[in-house]
Amino acid sequence: MARRYEELKAVPLDEPKHESTRTPNKITSLRLGLSFILILVLASLTVIQVRPFTSGSEIVFGGTETPAGGTGYDENIKICVSNIPPPARPPAPINPWASLTIDEMVEIQNWLLSAQMNLNLTRGDAARPSDNSVYMIQTYYPPKADVLKYFSSVDHRDAPARFARVTIHHGGAVEPVIKDYLVGPLPVTPATEMTRLTEIYHTETLPYNARGYDALDWNLPEINTKIAAPLMDAYKASHFHRGLPNDSTIVAGGAGPFGFDGSFRRFWLNWQRDTPGFWLHPLNLWQYVDVSGTDPSKWDQLKIVYNHQVFDTAESFMDAFRNGTLKRVPPVTKQEDLSWSTRERIGALRDLDNLPGPRSVSFAGLRFRIDHDLQYVSWMGWGLYLGFDRDMGLNLWDIRFRGERIIYELKPQEALAHYTGNDPYKSSTALLDSYFGMGQSVRDLLPGYDCPDEAIYLPATTFSATGMMTRKRAICIFEQDSGRPISRHLGFERSEFGAVKGYQLVVRSVATVGNYDYSLVARLVIIYLHAGPSLKFEYIFHVDGTIEVRVSASGYLLSGFWDDEQGAYGSKIWNTTLGSLHDHVINFKVDLDVGGTKNSLLKTSLSQEVTTQPWFDDDWGEEVIQQKITREYIDNEDEALLRFPTNFQGGYTIVNTDETNKWGIPRGYAIHPGYSPVYNTVVGSKRLLKNANWARYNLAVSRRKDTEPSSSSMWNFNLPGAPPVDFHNFFDGENITQQDLVTWINVGMHHLPSSEDVPNTRTNTAASSFFLTPFNYFDYDVSIESANAILLQPPKKPGDPFSYNDYNVRPAHCVPQPPAAFEYYPEQVYDLDGKPAPPSTVEEMRKASELYLRIKFEL
């Protein structure tokens, strides 16, 4: 361990002076320098706790069992090593799930634009709805069989061919349509081909009215002339009555879905004041607009609702506005202070809050390994590859523990937010966030806030119709002490008293889709943001072989205008602001490979029984009421659309009946509900008729197929009546006994807003999780293998201390490297030629982040 430190040597106090060879200035500088070093040494000694131990003679499990007392730690003061993770050793030198590079995206796009392809494409940065343009380019994940073959041989000749998924908006076609293609093999050569990608969908076509969101649509002049201009006088008056200066702006956000079956593209606009935290400043005005087809001159508004009054035309609304028959919202008598919706600190300073809180330091150096090029991570027997895509962001692949593959794929699929309310906007909002691109919405994490100071960051790059974007800090990885042992016991017999430290590895990423930040953690951990709060996705890896998947939310509520008729749909959180009731449900795909790819689904139930036994004829009577276990295998997919049992009396486990542990029990991984295991409250809503059937359950298990890569698609959002991916179609009566299975697991929350959601929802309560934990997979608790543990033995004589064995792993002490100064820069944007674009203005960054949820109009 000593080699990992650089010793800080103090200069002896009696060092002789050599004045004859130094000028006075040099002498002064030297003295000041020596004084500074001496002060640093003395200051460090005052904060380093020296805990005594002695070197005992009894060796136990490779460590030393010692009584208390004796010499202390090495008192030399050392500077901690820099936090650079050691290099990883991936099982294969290729990451089959790696994202496309900028050069690859540019190469593909140029190939598509070439004359030989004859696609009549317009570059995305200049395209209109009536043009053909490339909307998306990203990696298409290879077939599982190809990947497993490659990992078995690790022969470059077996490496899966690399393909890209390309989406083209064919707005210039006689019948406009969306088409997905596979382009490959890559890199582009004469052998590269483009073929239709249809086998993953349940519909033959993707209607053009369900096309991807494009901010360019909202820069068209028709938006102003058809929707905003006719109501301009009213906008100004409404704006003034809400206490804002007349020279301000107002913004509108759109509800979704935009359509039902592709026959139209319409939605409600919700008007808000353009002020920090504008999500919390609705204006009680809504417009229903039609943006169907490819000709913006035909776009129009179909209905206007103001203060519970409905108008079919702009003319009828303006007539009521001018002749005094419009029932107006009560005016604000003075200009309001709108700072309540900002994140500026308020209130009295709390005791000792002027001091920085504790921070995590790996004094002996980082204990996880990273291959930055392959985006591979290993820690304490765990190893995994990372992927990243436009739809849902971070995903994990080939997760192994102690040399065995546990999970082939762990990937978020979709994030639903279903709102309610007594206004046109909330009652018609049912969002599916893969449409907006949760991966595309990821921005750099905040060092020291989103992730600890010593976290290691990995980049991510995505393609959009107008350019590409790289975030240097898209993903963070760190080890943390959970602050509690993963196991412990107090005992008095030999070797039964001890504890194992509960260290965890976290991989995290945060996406901000409009108003919500979502974060995901799989201890490993991740985070993500949506219209509403941010969702944080975290993958958390434990030393016993458990993986925890956690989602938490923060950010601004998608609020409504408060009046007395809104009480059943939320809570009043400010003078005229309603915190709207809504559900979040987030779906994950978990491809467990327990002892191989052939697995079964075990259902365990707990029930009550009344039983008698010969020995029951005692003081308590002849009967005993107790619980018992019932085990059964679910053999048919149709019976595998599941909810957790009442009171969680039982559960579900993926097992391999051909592989048993030492005790003859099938090896398995159990799916344990964590915090807030919910599913969607509402069933039958037309806006979620068939496009989010996965949200009706806690979990489901189906046969794994390459043609069923996801429970949803980005196109499902606008096609609830005819979704390209209908989750229920996965379940067609197939046998699931000893087959390659996929488990689809939901987390989420029923969000009943309160005033404490202002300004932002909090991640501690707005959270949900599930656990994947070994269930007879091992012969014993493998966390007992950890050397970060202590074993105590009872004293040999009364009054003596307990002796202990710490396996020679003792707390390191050194002077930590100072945290880097905080800085935060916008993401790096590239144009469609792959060249760095000029830095974006704040307004441009807002448009890219807040999408159609913030459409700005100047008054």
PDB file of N, CA and C in Angstrom, residues 665-728:
ATOM      1  N   ILE A 665     -30.927 -27.224  -4.633  1.00  0.00           N
ATOM      2  CA  ILE A 665     -31.997 -26.269  -4.916  1.00  0.00           C
ATOM      3  C   ILE A 665     -31.675 -25.552  -6.223  1.00  0.00           C
ATOM      4  N   PRO A 666     -32.667 -25.399  -7.125  1.00  0.00           N
ATOM      5  CA  PRO A 666     -32.390 -24.665  -8.377  1.00  0.00           C
ATOM      6  C   PRO A 666     -31.830 -23.277  -8.107  1.00  0.00           C
ATOM      7  N   ARG A 667     -30.779 -22.941  -8.799  1.00  0.00           N
ATOM      8  CA  ARG A 667     -30.163 -21.618  -8.648  1.00  0.00           C
ATOM      9  C   ARG A 667     -31.098 -20.567  -9.237  1.00  0.00           C
ATOM     10  N   GLY A 668     -31.179 -19.431  -8.568  1.00  0.00           N
ATOM     11  CA  GLY A 668     -32.093 -18.411  -9.040  1.00  0.00           C
ATOM     12  C   GLY A 668     -31.705 -17.010  -8.628  1.00  0.00           C
ATOM     13  N   TYR A 669     -32.369 -16.054  -9.251  1.00  0.00           N
ATOM     14  CA  TYR A 669     -32.303 -14.634  -8.863  1.00  0.00           C
ATOM     15  C   TYR A 669     -33.733 -14.174  -8.634  1.00  0.00           C
ATOM     16  N   ALA A 670     -33.983 -13.659  -7.431  1.00  0.00           N
ATOM     17  CA  ALA A 670     -35.328 -13.215  -7.059  1.00  0.00           C
ATOM     18  C   ALA A 670     -35.523 -11.753  -7.432  1.00  0.00           C
ATOM     19  N   ILE A 671     -36.763 -11.407  -7.762  1.00  0.00           N
ATOM     20  CA  ILE A 671     -37.145 -10.025  -8.066  1.00  0.00           C
ATOM     21  C   ILE A 671     -37.866  -9.490  -6.846  1.00  0.00           C
ATOM     22  N   HIS A 672     -37.184  -8.638  -6.098  1.00  0.00           N
ATOM     23  CA  HIS A 672     -37.742  -8.108  -4.862  1.00  0.00           C
ATOM     24  C   HIS A 672     -38.257  -6.690  -5.095  1.00  0.00           C
ATOM     25  N   PRO A 673     -39.502  -6.394  -4.728  1.00  0.00           N
ATOM     26  CA  PRO A 673     -39.945  -4.999  -4.782  1.00  0.00           C
ATOM     27  C   PRO A 673     -39.182  -4.172  -3.772  1.00  0.00           C
ATOM     28  N   GLY A 674     -38.861  -2.962  -4.160  1.00  0.00           N
ATOM     29  CA  GLY A 674     -38.210  -2.040  -3.243  1.00  0.00           C
ATOM     30  C   GLY A 674     -39.202  -1.002  -2.762  1.00  0.00           C
ATOM     31  N   TYR A 675     -38.812   0.266  -2.871  1.00  0.00           N
ATOM     32  CA  TYR A 675     -39.668   1.362  -2.425  1.00  0.00           C
ATOM     33  C   TYR A 675     -40.696   1.682  -3.500  1.00  0.00           C
ATOM     34  N   SER A 676     -41.959   1.801  -3.142  1.00  0.00           N
ATOM     35  CA  SER A 676     -43.037   2.252  -4.006  1.00  0.00           C
ATOM     36  C   SER A 676     -43.153   1.451  -5.305  1.00  0.00           C
ATOM     37  N   PRO A 677     -43.439   0.142  -5.205  1.00  0.00           N
ATOM     38  CA  PRO A 677     -43.624  -0.651  -6.432  1.00  0.00           C
ATOM     39  C   PRO A 677     -45.043  -0.475  -6.970  1.00  0.00           C
ATOM     40  N   VAL A 678     -45.230   0.446  -7.898  1.00  0.00           N
ATOM     41  CA  VAL A 678     -46.572   0.797  -8.353  1.00  0.00           C
ATOM     42  C   VAL A 678     -46.736   0.450  -9.831  1.00  0.00           C
ATOM     43  N   TYR A 679     -47.982   0.449 -10.270  1.00  0.00           N
ATOM     44  CA  TYR A 679     -48.324   0.409 -11.685  1.00  0.00           C
ATOM     45  C   TYR A 679     -49.339   1.507 -11.938  1.00  0.00           C
ATOM     46  N   ASN A 680     -49.690   1.736 -13.187  1.00  0.00           N
ATOM     47  CA  ASN A 680     -50.535   2.866 -13.536  1.00  0.00           C
ATOM     48  C   ASN A 680     -51.930   2.711 -12.942  1.00  0.00           C
ATOM     49  N   THR A 681     -52.468   3.783 -12.385  1.00  0.00           N
ATOM     50  CA  THR A 681     -53.773   3.743 -11.722  1.00  0.00           C
ATOM     51  C   THR A 681     -54.900   3.560 -12.731  1.00  0.00           C
ATOM     52  N   VAL A 682     -54.824   4.303 -13.828  1.00  0.00           N
ATOM     53  CA  VAL A 682     -55.933   4.373 -14.783  1.00  0.00           C
ATOM     54  C   VAL A 682     -55.773   3.304 -15.854  1.00  0.00           C
ATOM     55  N   VAL A 683     -56.826   2.555 -16.108  1.00  0.00           N
ATOM     56  CA  VAL A 683     -56.864   1.557 -17.187  1.00  0.00           C
ATOM     57  C   VAL A 683     -58.039   1.897 -18.099  1.00  0.00           C
ATOM     58  N   GLY A 684     -57.810   1.935 -19.394  1.00  0.00           N
ATOM     59  CA  GLY A 684     -58.881   2.202 -20.347  1.00  0.00           C
ATOM     60  C   GLY A 684     -58.886   3.595 -20.920  1.00  0.00           C
ATOM     61  N   SER A 685     -58.000   4.465 -20.445  1.00  0.00           N
ATOM     62  CA  SER A 685     -57.918   5.805 -21.028  1.00  0.00           C
ATOM     63  C   SER A 685     -57.591   5.702 -22.506  1.00  0.00           C
ATOM     64  N   LYS A 686     -58.299   6.453 -23.324  1.00  0.00           N
ATOM     65  CA  LYS A 686     -58.069   6.394 -24.761  1.00  0.00           C
ATOM     66  C   LYS A 686     -56.661   6.860 -25.119  1.00  0.00           C
ATOM     67  N   ARG A 687     -56.103   7.735 -24.302  1.00  0.00           N
ATOM     68  CA  ARG A 687     -54.765   8.251 -24.583  1.00  0.00           C
ATOM     69  C   ARG A 687     -53.667   7.259 -24.206  1.00  0.00           C
ATOM     70  N   LEU A 688     -54.043   6.178 -23.542  1.00  0.00           N
ATOM     71  CA  LEU A 688     -53.112   5.092 -23.249  1.00  0.00           C
ATOM     72  C   LEU A 688     -53.774   3.750 -23.580  1.00  0.00           C
ATOM     73  N   LEU A 689     -54.558   3.746 -24.626  1.00  0.00           N
ATOM     74  CA  LEU A 689     -55.409   2.588 -24.872  1.00  0.00           C
ATOM     75  C   LEU A 689     -54.608   1.300 -25.036  1.00  0.00           C
ATOM     76  N   LYS A 690     -53.613   1.333 -25.926  1.00  0.00           N
ATOM     77  CA  LYS A 690     -52.832   0.118 -26.167  1.00  0.00           C
ATOM     78  C   LYS A 690     -51.329   0.376 -26.246  1.00  0.00           C
ATOM     79  N   ASN A 691     -50.914   1.622 -26.093  1.00  0.00           N
ATOM     80  CA  ASN A 691     -49.497   1.938 -26.313  1.00  0.00           C
ATOM     81  C   ASN A 691     -48.632   1.787 -25.071  1.00  0.00           C
ATOM     82  N   ALA A 692     -49.232   1.515 -23.913  1.00  0.00           N
ATOM     83  CA  ALA A 692     -48.450   1.353 -22.682  1.00  0.00           C
ATOM     84  C   ALA A 692     -49.049   0.233 -21.829  1.00  0.00           C
ATOM     85  N   ASN A 693     -49.383  -0.877 -22.461  1.00  0.00           N
ATOM     86  CA  ASN A 693     -49.982  -1.987 -21.716  1.00  0.00           C
ATOM     87  C   ASN A 693     -49.051  -2.554 -20.651  1.00  0.00           C
ATOM     88  N   TRP A 694     -47.749  -2.373 -20.830  1.00  0.00           N
ATOM     89  CA  TRP A 694     -46.788  -2.820 -19.831  1.00  0.00           C
ATOM     90  C   TRP A 694     -47.012  -2.145 -18.478  1.00  0.00           C
ATOM     91  N   ALA A 695     -47.610  -0.946 -18.478  1.00  0.00           N
ATOM     92  CA  ALA A 695     -47.759  -0.175 -17.243  1.00  0.00           C
ATOM     93  C   ALA A 695     -48.893  -0.692 -16.363  1.00  0.00           C
ATOM     94  N   ARG A 696     -49.618  -1.710 -16.812  1.00  0.00           N
ATOM     95  CA  ARG A 696     -50.732  -2.246 -16.035  1.00  0.00           C
ATOM     96  C   ARG A 696     -50.279  -3.239 -14.961  1.00  0.00           C
ATOM     97  N   TYR A 697     -48.988  -3.579 -14.948  1.00  0.00           N
ATOM     98  CA  TYR A 697     -48.521  -4.658 -14.094  1.00  0.00           C
ATOM     99  C   TYR A 697     -47.303  -4.206 -13.286  1.00  0.00           C
ATOM    100  N   ASN A 698     -46.969  -4.994 -12.255  1.00  0.00           N
ATOM    101  CA  ASN A 698     -45.697  -4.787 -11.570  1.00  0.00           C
ATOM    102  C   ASN A 698     -44.549  -5.380 -12.368  1.00  0.00           C
ATOM    103  N   LEU A 699     -44.808  -6.544 -12.966  1.00  0.00           N
ATOM    104  CA  LEU A 699     -43.790  -7.188 -13.783  1.00  0.00           C
ATOM    105  C   LEU A 699     -44.458  -8.177 -14.730  1.00  0.00           C
ATOM    106  N   ALA A 700     -43.707  -8.579 -15.729  1.00  0.00           N
ATOM    107  CA  ALA A 700     -44.181  -9.571 -16.692  1.00  0.00           C
ATOM    108  C   ALA A 700     -42.968 -10.341 -17.186  1.00  0.00           C
ATOM    109  N   VAL A 701     -43.196 -11.589 -17.611  1.00  0.00           N
ATOM    110  CA  VAL A 701     -42.104 -12.439 -18.089  1.00  0.00           C
ATOM    111  C   VAL A 701     -42.511 -13.040 -19.428  1.00  0.00           C
ATOM    112  N   SER A 702     -41.631 -12.916 -20.423  1.00  0.00           N
ATOM    113  CA  SER A 702     -41.919 -13.427 -21.759  1.00  0.00           C
ATOM    114  C   SER A 702     -40.691 -14.129 -22.324  1.00  0.00           C
ATOM    115  N   ARG A 703     -40.911 -14.902 -23.385  1.00  0.00           N
ATOM    116  CA  ARG A 703     -39.795 -15.490 -24.126  1.00  0.00           C
ATOM    117  C   ARG A 703     -38.979 -14.378 -24.765  1.00  0.00           C
ATOM    118  N   ARG A 704     -37.659 -14.489 -24.682  1.00  0.00           N
ATOM    119  CA  ARG A 704     -36.818 -13.470 -25.293  1.00  0.00           C
ATOM    120  C   ARG A 704     -36.731 -13.681 -26.804  1.00  0.00           C
ATOM    121  N   LYS A 705     -36.905 -12.571 -27.553  1.00  0.00           N
ATOM    122  CA  LYS A 705     -36.803 -12.615 -29.007  1.00  0.00           C
ATOM    123  C   LYS A 705     -36.092 -11.352 -29.480  1.00  0.00           C
ATOM    124  N   ASP A 706     -35.250 -11.500 -30.484  1.00  0.00           N
ATOM    125  CA  ASP A 706     -34.603 -10.325 -31.069  1.00  0.00           C
ATOM    126  C   ASP A 706     -35.607  -9.416 -31.753  1.00  0.00           C
ATOM    127  N   THR A 707     -36.764  -9.958 -32.127  1.00  0.00           N
ATOM    128  CA  THR A 707     -37.805  -9.152 -32.769  1.00  0.00           C
ATOM    129  C   THR A 707     -38.676  -8.415 -31.748  1.00  0.00           C
ATOM    130  N   GLU A 708     -38.411  -8.626 -30.459  1.00  0.00           N
ATOM    131  CA  GLU A 708     -39.119  -7.917 -29.397  1.00  0.00           C
ATOM    132  C   GLU A 708     -38.103  -7.241 -28.485  1.00  0.00           C
ATOM    133  N   PRO A 709     -37.334  -6.302 -29.054  1.00  0.00           N
ATOM    134  CA  PRO A 709     -36.241  -5.711 -28.273  1.00  0.00           C
ATOM    135  C   PRO A 709     -36.699  -4.763 -27.191  1.00  0.00           C
ATOM    136  N   SER A 710     -37.923  -4.238 -27.301  1.00  0.00           N
ATOM    137  CA  SER A 710     -38.366  -3.230 -26.339  1.00  0.00           C
ATOM    138  C   SER A 710     -39.860  -3.354 -26.104  1.00  0.00           C
ATOM    139  N   SER A 711     -40.285  -2.974 -24.902  1.00  0.00           N
ATOM    140  CA  SER A 711     -41.708  -2.988 -24.562  1.00  0.00           C
ATOM    141  C   SER A 711     -42.458  -1.823 -25.191  1.00  0.00           C
ATOM    142  N   SER A 712     -41.719  -0.873 -25.767  1.00  0.00           N
ATOM    143  CA  SER A 712     -42.338   0.324 -26.338  1.00  0.00           C
ATOM    144  C   SER A 712     -41.518   0.760 -27.535  1.00  0.00           C
ATOM    145  N   SER A 713     -41.894   1.877 -28.121  1.00  0.00           N
ATOM    146  CA  SER A 713     -41.101   2.528 -29.163  1.00  0.00           C
ATOM    147  C   SER A 713     -41.395   4.015 -29.088  1.00  0.00           C
ATOM    148  N   MET A 714     -40.511   4.808 -29.659  1.00  0.00           N
ATOM    149  CA  MET A 714     -40.738   6.246 -29.616  1.00  0.00           C
ATOM    150  C   MET A 714     -42.019   6.630 -30.349  1.00  0.00           C
ATOM    151  N   TRP A 715     -42.484   5.778 -31.277  1.00  0.00           N
ATOM    152  CA  TRP A 715     -43.682   6.096 -32.043  1.00  0.00           C
ATOM    153  C   TRP A 715     -44.966   5.786 -31.262  1.00  0.00           C
ATOM    154  N   ASN A 716     -44.877   4.992 -30.217  1.00  0.00           N
ATOM    155  CA  ASN A 716     -46.070   4.630 -29.451  1.00  0.00           C
ATOM    156  C   ASN A 716     -46.776   5.835 -28.855  1.00  0.00           C
ATOM    157  N   PHE A 717     -46.021   6.856 -28.499  1.00  0.00           N
ATOM    158  CA  PHE A 717     -46.579   8.031 -27.834  1.00  0.00           C
ATOM    159  C   PHE A 717     -47.767   8.609 -28.591  1.00  0.00           C
ATOM    160  N   ASN A 718     -47.606   8.806 -29.892  1.00  0.00           N
ATOM    161  CA  ASN A 718     -48.643   9.453 -30.691  1.00  0.00           C
ATOM    162  C   ASN A 718     -49.593   8.470 -31.368  1.00  0.00           C
ATOM    163  N   LEU A 719     -49.481   7.189 -31.019  1.00  0.00           N
ATOM    164  CA  LEU A 719     -50.332   6.170 -31.649  1.00  0.00           C
ATOM    165  C   LEU A 719     -50.932   5.233 -30.598  1.00  0.00           C
ATOM    166  N   PRO A 720     -51.628   5.764 -29.604  1.00  0.00           N
ATOM    167  CA  PRO A 720     -52.186   4.878 -28.567  1.00  0.00           C
ATOM    168  C   PRO A 720     -53.233   3.906 -29.102  1.00  0.00           C
ATOM    169  N   GLY A 721     -53.880   4.246 -30.215  1.00  0.00           N
ATOM    170  CA  GLY A 721     -54.880   3.350 -30.786  1.00  0.00           C
ATOM    171  C   GLY A 721     -54.318   2.331 -31.737  1.00  0.00           C
ATOM    172  N   ALA A 722     -53.118   2.559 -32.251  1.00  0.00           N
ATOM    173  CA  ALA A 722     -52.483   1.636 -33.196  1.00  0.00           C
ATOM    174  C   ALA A 722     -50.982   1.647 -32.973  1.00  0.00           C
ATOM    175  N   PRO A 723     -50.536   1.220 -31.797  1.00  0.00           N
ATOM    176  CA  PRO A 723     -49.115   1.342 -31.466  1.00  0.00           C
ATOM    177  C   PRO A 723     -48.250   0.396 -32.292  1.00  0.00           C
ATOM    178  N   PRO A 724     -47.111   0.874 -32.779  1.00  0.00           N
ATOM    179  CA  PRO A 724     -46.187  -0.019 -33.489  1.00  0.00           C
ATOM    180  C   PRO A 724     -45.692  -1.169 -32.622  1.00  0.00           C
ATOM    181  N   VAL A 725     -45.583  -0.938 -31.300  1.00  0.00           N
ATOM    182  CA  VAL A 725     -45.236  -2.010 -30.369  1.00  0.00           C
ATOM    183  C   VAL A 725     -46.374  -2.137 -29.367  1.00  0.00           C
ATOM    184  N   ASP A 726     -47.101  -3.244 -29.463  1.00  0.00           N
ATOM    185  CA  ASP A 726     -48.184  -3.544 -28.516  1.00  0.00           C
ATOM    186  C   ASP A 726     -47.663  -4.616 -27.579  1.00  0.00           C
ATOM    187  N   PHE A 727     -47.395  -4.235 -26.348  1.00  0.00           N
ATOM    188  CA  PHE A 727     -46.768  -5.141 -25.390  1.00  0.00           C
ATOM    189  C   PHE A 727     -47.553  -6.441 -25.221  1.00  0.00           C
ATOM    190  N   HIS A 728     -48.859  -6.365 -25.279  1.00  0.00           N
ATOM    191  CA  HIS A 728     -49.672  -7.567 -25.104  1.00  0.00           C
ATOM    192  C   HIS A 728     -49.425  -8.599 -26.211  1.00  0.00           C
TER     193      HIS A 728
END
